[in-house]
C-alpha positions as MATLAB code, in Angstrom:
seq = 'MDKQIDKSQLRKEQRLRILKSGLIGGGVIAAAVMVILWLGKSVDGKNLRFSTAEEGPLETSVAATGKVVPEFEEIINSPLTTRIVKVYAQPGDTVTEGMPLIQLDLETAETDYEKLIDQQQIRQQELTQLQLNNRTQLSELAMQVEVKEMELNRLAVEVDNERRLDSLGSGTGDRVRQAETSFATCRLELRQLRERLANEKLRMAAAEKTQELNLSSFRKDVAMQRRTLDQGRIPAPHHGVLTFISNEIGSQIAAGEKVAVVSDLSSFKIEGEVAEGNSNKVAIGSDVSVRIGGTELAGVVTNLTPQAKGGMVSFIVRLDENHNSRLRSGLRAELTVNYGYKDKVLRILNGPYFKGPGEYGLYVKTGDNTVKKRKVRLGDSNREYVEVLEGLASGDEVVVTDMEEYMQYDKLKIK';
ca = [
      18.283    4.611   13.230;
      20.017    8.066   12.925;
      23.409    8.491   11.673;
      26.063   10.324   13.663;
      26.976   13.779   11.948;
      30.551   14.120   11.242;
      32.802   16.243   13.866;
      34.609   17.866   11.051;
      31.440   19.232    9.390;
      29.682   20.470   12.421;
      32.809   22.666   13.060;
      32.696   23.818    9.618;
      29.214   24.512    9.681;
      30.076   26.343   12.999;
      32.522   28.589   11.560;
      30.210   29.672    8.444;
      27.489   30.829   11.132;
      30.517   33.172   13.037;
      31.672   34.166    9.506;
      27.895   35.085    8.685;
      27.353   36.910   11.823;
      30.805   38.910   12.138;
      30.011   39.809    8.620;
      26.434   41.332    9.422;
      27.617   42.969   12.405;
      30.814   44.459   10.909;
      28.262   45.855    7.911;
      26.012   47.507   10.589;
      29.036   48.878   12.478;
      30.438   50.408    8.985;
      26.898   51.722    8.153;
      26.499   53.499   11.482;
      29.957   54.938   11.074;
      29.416   56.317    7.556;
      25.851   57.534    8.767;
      27.746   59.268   11.458;
      29.980   60.879    9.374;
      27.483   61.769    6.644;
      25.462   63.305    9.564;
      28.326   65.024   11.504;
      29.479   65.244   15.237;
      28.002   67.789   17.535;
      30.452   70.615   18.784;
      29.617   73.112   21.268;
      29.210   76.566   19.627;
      30.739   78.311   22.666;
      34.076   76.859   21.784;
      33.875   78.028   18.217;
      35.473   81.583   17.059;
      34.187   82.579   13.449;
      35.395   84.808   11.201;
      34.136   86.774    8.281;
      36.058   86.427    4.793;
      36.374   90.117    3.725;
      38.392   91.896    1.492;
      41.025   94.643    2.886;
      44.714   95.519    3.074;
      47.234   92.920    4.463;
      50.634   94.473    5.549;
      52.548   91.040    5.513;
      54.629   90.030    8.172;
      56.589   86.555    9.490;
      56.962   85.422   12.799;
      60.074   84.704   14.775;
      61.336   84.332   18.340;
      63.618   87.030   20.439;
      65.346   87.383   23.565;
      66.313   90.772   25.491;
      69.664   91.560   25.679;
      71.622   94.718   26.681;
      72.486   97.126   23.897;
      75.919   97.874   25.018;
      77.960   95.071   26.801;
      81.852   94.492   26.803;
      83.100   90.904   27.103;
      86.333   90.552   28.953;
      88.906   88.067   28.035;
      91.896   86.790   29.440;
      95.243   88.246   27.676;
      97.198   85.466   28.598;
      97.228   81.691   29.351;
      97.226   81.555   33.453;
      95.082   80.661   36.421;
      92.510   82.542   38.306;
      94.225   83.562   41.869;
      91.158   85.924   43.396;
      87.546   86.483   42.349;
      86.550   90.452   43.454;
      82.876   90.137   42.177;
      80.016   88.102   41.345;
      77.243   88.131   38.810;
      74.551   90.714   39.266;
      76.884   93.245   41.038;
      77.311   96.630   39.729;
      80.663   97.790   38.972;
      82.319  101.216   38.381;
      85.092  101.686   35.625;
      88.543  100.481   37.038;
      87.206   98.309   39.343;
      88.898   94.814   40.186;
      86.994   91.698   38.784;
      89.303   88.714   38.882;
      92.969   88.500   40.084;
      94.835   86.223   37.542;
      98.438   84.713   38.501;
     100.725   86.962   36.630;
     103.986   85.741   38.290;
     105.248   84.822   34.988;
     104.012   87.603   33.003;
     105.767   90.125   35.479;
     109.225   88.346   35.117;
     108.748   88.572   31.450;
     107.861   92.270   31.741;
     111.111   92.922   33.905;
     113.399   90.912   31.439;
     111.784   93.115   28.930;
     112.793   96.579   30.733;
     116.100   95.324   31.514;
     116.601   94.622   27.534;
     115.342   98.020   26.411;
     117.786  100.015   29.052;
     120.608   97.854   27.085;
     119.318   98.931   23.871;
     119.018  102.451   24.730;
     122.425  102.435   25.929;
     123.790  100.615   22.485;
     121.817  103.547   20.924;
     123.416  106.360   22.837;
     127.141  104.401   22.519;
     126.363  104.457   18.705;
     125.505  107.772   18.466;
     128.627  109.312   20.587;
     130.602  106.900   18.291;
     129.266  108.615   14.969;
     129.835  112.046   16.538;
     133.558  111.399   17.342;
     134.272  109.842   13.915;
     132.153  112.878   12.095;
     133.820  115.044   14.211;
     137.056  113.786   13.771;
     136.602  113.922    9.595;
     135.526  117.462    9.806;
     138.643  118.611   11.455;
     140.588  116.664    8.874;
     138.426  118.603    6.259;
     139.389  121.822    7.535;
     143.034  120.872    8.260;
     143.160  119.942    4.517;
     141.266  123.460    3.650;
     144.204  125.045    5.488;
     146.787  123.025    3.410;
     144.996  123.695    0.209;
     145.043  127.490    0.988;
     149.165  127.275    1.992;
     149.792  125.731   -1.393;
     147.614  127.983   -3.425;
     150.123  130.715   -2.072;
     152.979  128.741   -3.386;
     152.028  128.179   -6.548;
     151.255  131.733   -6.727;
     154.788  132.730   -5.360;
     156.977  129.668   -7.635;
     154.780  131.313  -10.943;
     156.061  135.209   -9.528;
     159.297  134.353   -9.224;
     159.255  132.546  -12.548;
     158.195  135.258  -14.143;
     161.011  137.487  -12.148;
     163.356  135.113  -13.666;
     164.574  133.965   -9.988;
     162.509  130.819  -10.400;
     162.422  127.724  -12.541;
     159.655  125.960  -14.468;
     160.179  122.599  -12.456;
     159.436  124.360   -9.109;
     156.141  125.732  -10.709;
     155.032  122.497  -12.155;
     155.960  120.798   -8.829;
     153.883  123.503   -6.698;
     150.696  123.095   -9.182;
     151.241  119.183   -8.791;
     150.963  119.369   -4.957;
     148.227  121.793   -5.131;
     146.083  119.832   -7.521;
     146.704  116.809   -5.229;
     145.820  118.314   -2.262;
     142.758  119.877   -3.880;
     141.812  115.859   -5.183;
     142.448  115.031   -1.202;
     139.996  117.624    0.026;
     137.327  116.802   -2.261;
     137.602  113.086   -1.371;
     137.719  114.004    2.344;
     134.486  115.966    1.849;
     132.526  113.329   -0.014;
     133.834  110.684    2.868;
     132.747  112.935    5.216;
     128.769  113.382    3.621;
     128.935  109.550    2.853;
     129.717  108.987    6.756;
     127.058  111.181    7.620;
     124.771  109.477    5.609;
     125.542  105.985    6.692;
     125.579  106.932   10.359;
     122.348  108.702   10.103;
     120.897  105.377    8.556;
     122.388  103.244   11.231;
     120.992  105.439   14.112;
     117.807  105.342   12.297;
     117.681  101.645   12.303;
     118.682  101.279   15.789;
     116.026  103.754   16.770;
     113.145  102.102   15.203;
     114.404   98.445   16.692;
     114.293  100.513   20.194;
     110.868  102.019   19.315;
     109.707   98.682   18.523;
     111.138   96.847   21.398;
     109.372   99.720   23.746;
     105.783   98.843   21.865;
     106.577   95.046   23.134;
     107.197   96.415   26.740;
     104.497   98.623   26.245;
     102.143   95.667   25.444;
     103.435   93.602   28.242;
     102.554   96.380   30.615;
      98.988   96.411   29.289;
      98.899   92.832   29.396;
      99.833   92.948   33.373;
      96.972   95.522   33.885;
      94.505   93.580   31.827;
      95.572   90.663   33.770;
      94.078   92.262   36.560;
      90.962   92.563   34.879;
      89.313   95.819   35.888;
      85.818   96.745   34.709;
      86.323   98.750   31.317;
      83.046  101.023   32.485;
      80.197  101.371   34.679;
      77.297   98.467   34.576;
      76.433   95.692   35.536;
      78.462   92.186   35.803;
      76.479   89.566   33.882;
      79.055   87.051   33.835;
      82.196   86.210   35.541;
      84.663   83.214   35.902;
      84.785   82.748   39.442;
      86.333   79.201   40.053;
      89.339   79.730   41.892;
      92.459   78.264   41.025;
      91.116   76.985   37.283;
      93.079   77.062   34.246;
      92.515   79.554   31.584;
      93.493   80.210   28.041;
      95.059   83.364   26.201;
      91.673   84.855   24.849;
      89.055   83.145   26.738;
      86.095   84.657   27.987;
      86.359   85.779   31.865;
      83.550   88.348   32.423;
      81.050   90.299   30.673;
      79.808   93.980   31.343;
      76.727   94.743   30.487;
      74.865   98.442   30.575;
      71.211   97.672   31.739;
      69.772  101.043   31.048;
      69.134  100.168   27.272;
      68.115   96.948   25.749;
      67.997   95.444   21.839;
      66.561   92.651   20.974;
      68.150   89.059   19.036;
      66.082   87.302   17.018;
      65.468   84.390   15.234;
      63.823   83.335   12.523;
      63.473   79.996   10.344;
      66.104   79.640    7.513;
      63.167   79.239    4.892;
      61.889   82.397    6.051;
      65.125   84.460    6.068;
      64.824   86.260    2.760;
      61.539   88.133    3.889;
      63.806   89.557    6.913;
      66.247   92.652    5.920;
      67.904   95.379    7.204;
      65.476   98.160    7.821;
      62.612   96.012    8.289;
      59.973   97.136   10.838;
      59.585   94.968   13.674;
      56.757   94.461   16.373;
      58.025   93.136   19.357;
      55.811   91.454   22.133;
      56.834   90.915   25.445;
      54.022   89.656   27.625;
      51.223   92.077   27.179;
      53.377   94.879   26.081;
      53.976   95.878   22.345;
      57.387   97.719   21.326;
      58.285   98.959   17.994;
      61.732   98.600   16.408;
      63.791   97.925   13.067;
      66.294   95.484   12.155;
      69.920   96.920   12.114;
      72.110   93.656   11.587;
      71.501   90.431   10.082;
      73.836   87.167   10.128;
      74.632   86.091    6.739;
      74.690   82.247    7.280;
      72.113   80.122    9.062;
      73.140   78.219   12.515;
      70.918   74.904   13.374;
      68.326   75.991   10.384;
      68.105   79.320   11.916;
      69.199   82.854   10.958;
      69.878   85.529   13.705;
      69.317   89.066   13.319;
      69.317   92.478   15.975;
      66.257   94.492   16.561;
      66.982   98.202   17.420;
      64.135   99.330   19.811;
      62.386  102.699   19.616;
      62.112  102.320   23.093;
      65.141  100.899   24.412;
      64.526  101.689   28.150;
      61.221  100.744   28.479;
      60.540   99.438   32.218;
      59.466   96.043   30.873;
      62.516   95.190   29.676;
      64.650   92.856   31.567;
      67.869   90.740   30.211;
      66.798   87.106   29.008;
      63.342   87.509   28.641;
      61.785   86.100   25.702;
      59.854   87.928   23.132;
      57.569   87.175   20.172;
      58.593   89.146   16.825;
      56.427   90.007   13.725;
      58.907   91.069   11.274;
      56.804   93.309    8.504;
      58.315   92.512    4.775;
      55.571   93.504    2.318;
      51.938   95.344    1.992;
      48.939   94.244   -0.398;
      46.049   96.827   -0.899;
      43.297   94.493   -1.570;
      42.949   90.404   -0.983;
      40.399   88.427    0.515;
      41.521   87.927    4.472;
      40.204   86.092    7.731;
      41.348   86.653   10.945;
      44.833   84.694   12.315;
      44.157   81.945   14.662;
      45.925   78.466   15.770;
      44.814   76.816   12.486;
      47.364   78.773   10.653;
      50.869   76.890   10.643;
      52.109   78.819    7.035;
      51.075   78.995    3.575;
      49.593   75.926    2.352;
      45.916   74.287    1.537;
      43.806   73.490    5.050;
      40.751   71.959    5.504;
      38.455   74.602    7.229;
      34.684   74.566    8.401;
      32.571   76.981    6.874;
      29.141   78.004    8.412;
      26.692   76.604    5.869;
      23.442   76.661    8.154;
      22.198   78.291   11.608;
      23.708   75.143   13.230;
      26.112   73.533   11.012;
      29.512   73.901    9.662;
      30.874   71.861    6.828;
      34.763   71.157    6.052;
      36.161   73.002    2.646;
      39.569   73.054    1.015;
      40.958   76.192    1.237;
      44.560   77.360    0.327;
      45.951   80.191    2.456;
      48.761   82.655    1.554;
      50.769   85.301    3.430;
      49.857   86.255    6.649;
      50.464   89.112    9.513;
      49.591   88.859   13.285;
      45.821   89.580   12.773;
      44.832   88.398    9.119;
      45.739   85.518    6.475;
      45.410   85.593    2.744;
      42.791   83.414    1.527;
      44.037   82.590   -2.028;
      41.215   79.937   -3.032;
      38.156   78.147   -1.490;
      36.540   80.952    0.289;
      34.176   83.918   -1.146;
      33.725   87.240    0.628;
      31.306   86.789    3.299;
      31.962   83.286    3.925;
      32.076   82.466    7.865;
      34.584   80.171    8.825;
      35.663   78.622   12.104;
      39.141   79.988   12.966;
      39.490   77.882   15.956;
      42.092   74.448   15.908;
      39.233   72.089   14.842;
      42.261   69.193   14.821;
      40.431   66.612   16.884;
      37.365   67.015   14.465;
      39.388   66.842   11.321;
      38.004   63.022   10.693;
      34.281   64.812   10.341;
      33.019   66.203    7.047;
      29.913   67.964    8.641;
      29.749   69.025   12.479;
      26.622   70.199   14.265;
      26.362   73.174   16.428;
      24.714   72.946   19.836;
];
């Protein structure tokens, strides 16, 4: 009689058979993958673009982005904290110099201005009164000096008379000394009056000068308040196009807040941005190639922001042809900033494969219908060429198409 096999033993033998089958299948699949990777994958040759490595010059450059903006524009800020009462224009309108754009609530400012005018008149009256008082006092002092001079002349005559009488024996020495004393006293009093007159002239002139300076400073405050009122009507500063305006009636605005921008759209410039890591390659005076759609324009860097913002450094490009018909405010532009020149390098064509200096796996043609991946180190570049530092020799044919989806294959067959 046959002995029944234990169920646990049957399950163990079944698991072993499954494991052996899995290992055999996995080995077959792995071998197939290795064969595919070694033999390579096919790729349509029509989708490939080749470049032959060659020696030649390289004008090094860095890529940047930019935006077309008006070359001349004026930002108008609110001169005071108030609210918008009326709006006379809208963005896109052509405006002329002096044309009103916005009416602000100026009631409080006008009241303040009228108060300043009243205070100015009061100060002017105070200065006029001071000048009249000074002239009166100086006139009185001058008259006192004249009277004292007349008295001194009279006493001088008396001294001469007493001396003559004394010499004739008709006078006395006491009368001579008394006349001389009166004369000396009067002369001192005249000297004192003259010094007082001179000092009073200086003092009064200084007081008037101080009052005049105060009045002049106050007049400047009045003129500033007048300008504030004039600016509060927000006139257009020059002929141009209104590119921005705060047009929400009733909204509150703070002093110094932007309320309008008037631009001259007859000429333009480029506001560029470059990654902070490449900012050392951009300098004032650098030549720039600007591409807008199919149009290419030349320019030069005229201004560079010293600090980065959000990882980007800003700069301004002045265009040689700043009135080109292709230019429109707000258009995006591709910029190429030139920063150096190399006489002789090994180079290949630039393409979507290139993301910046470093090591790449590039496919190099090894036969009539195969390419093989090779480690290549690339350096500087411009819009047309990339510098080859290692991995290629002159005459090598390299695929410059983006091959990201094929990077797991060492070889590719060209169909």
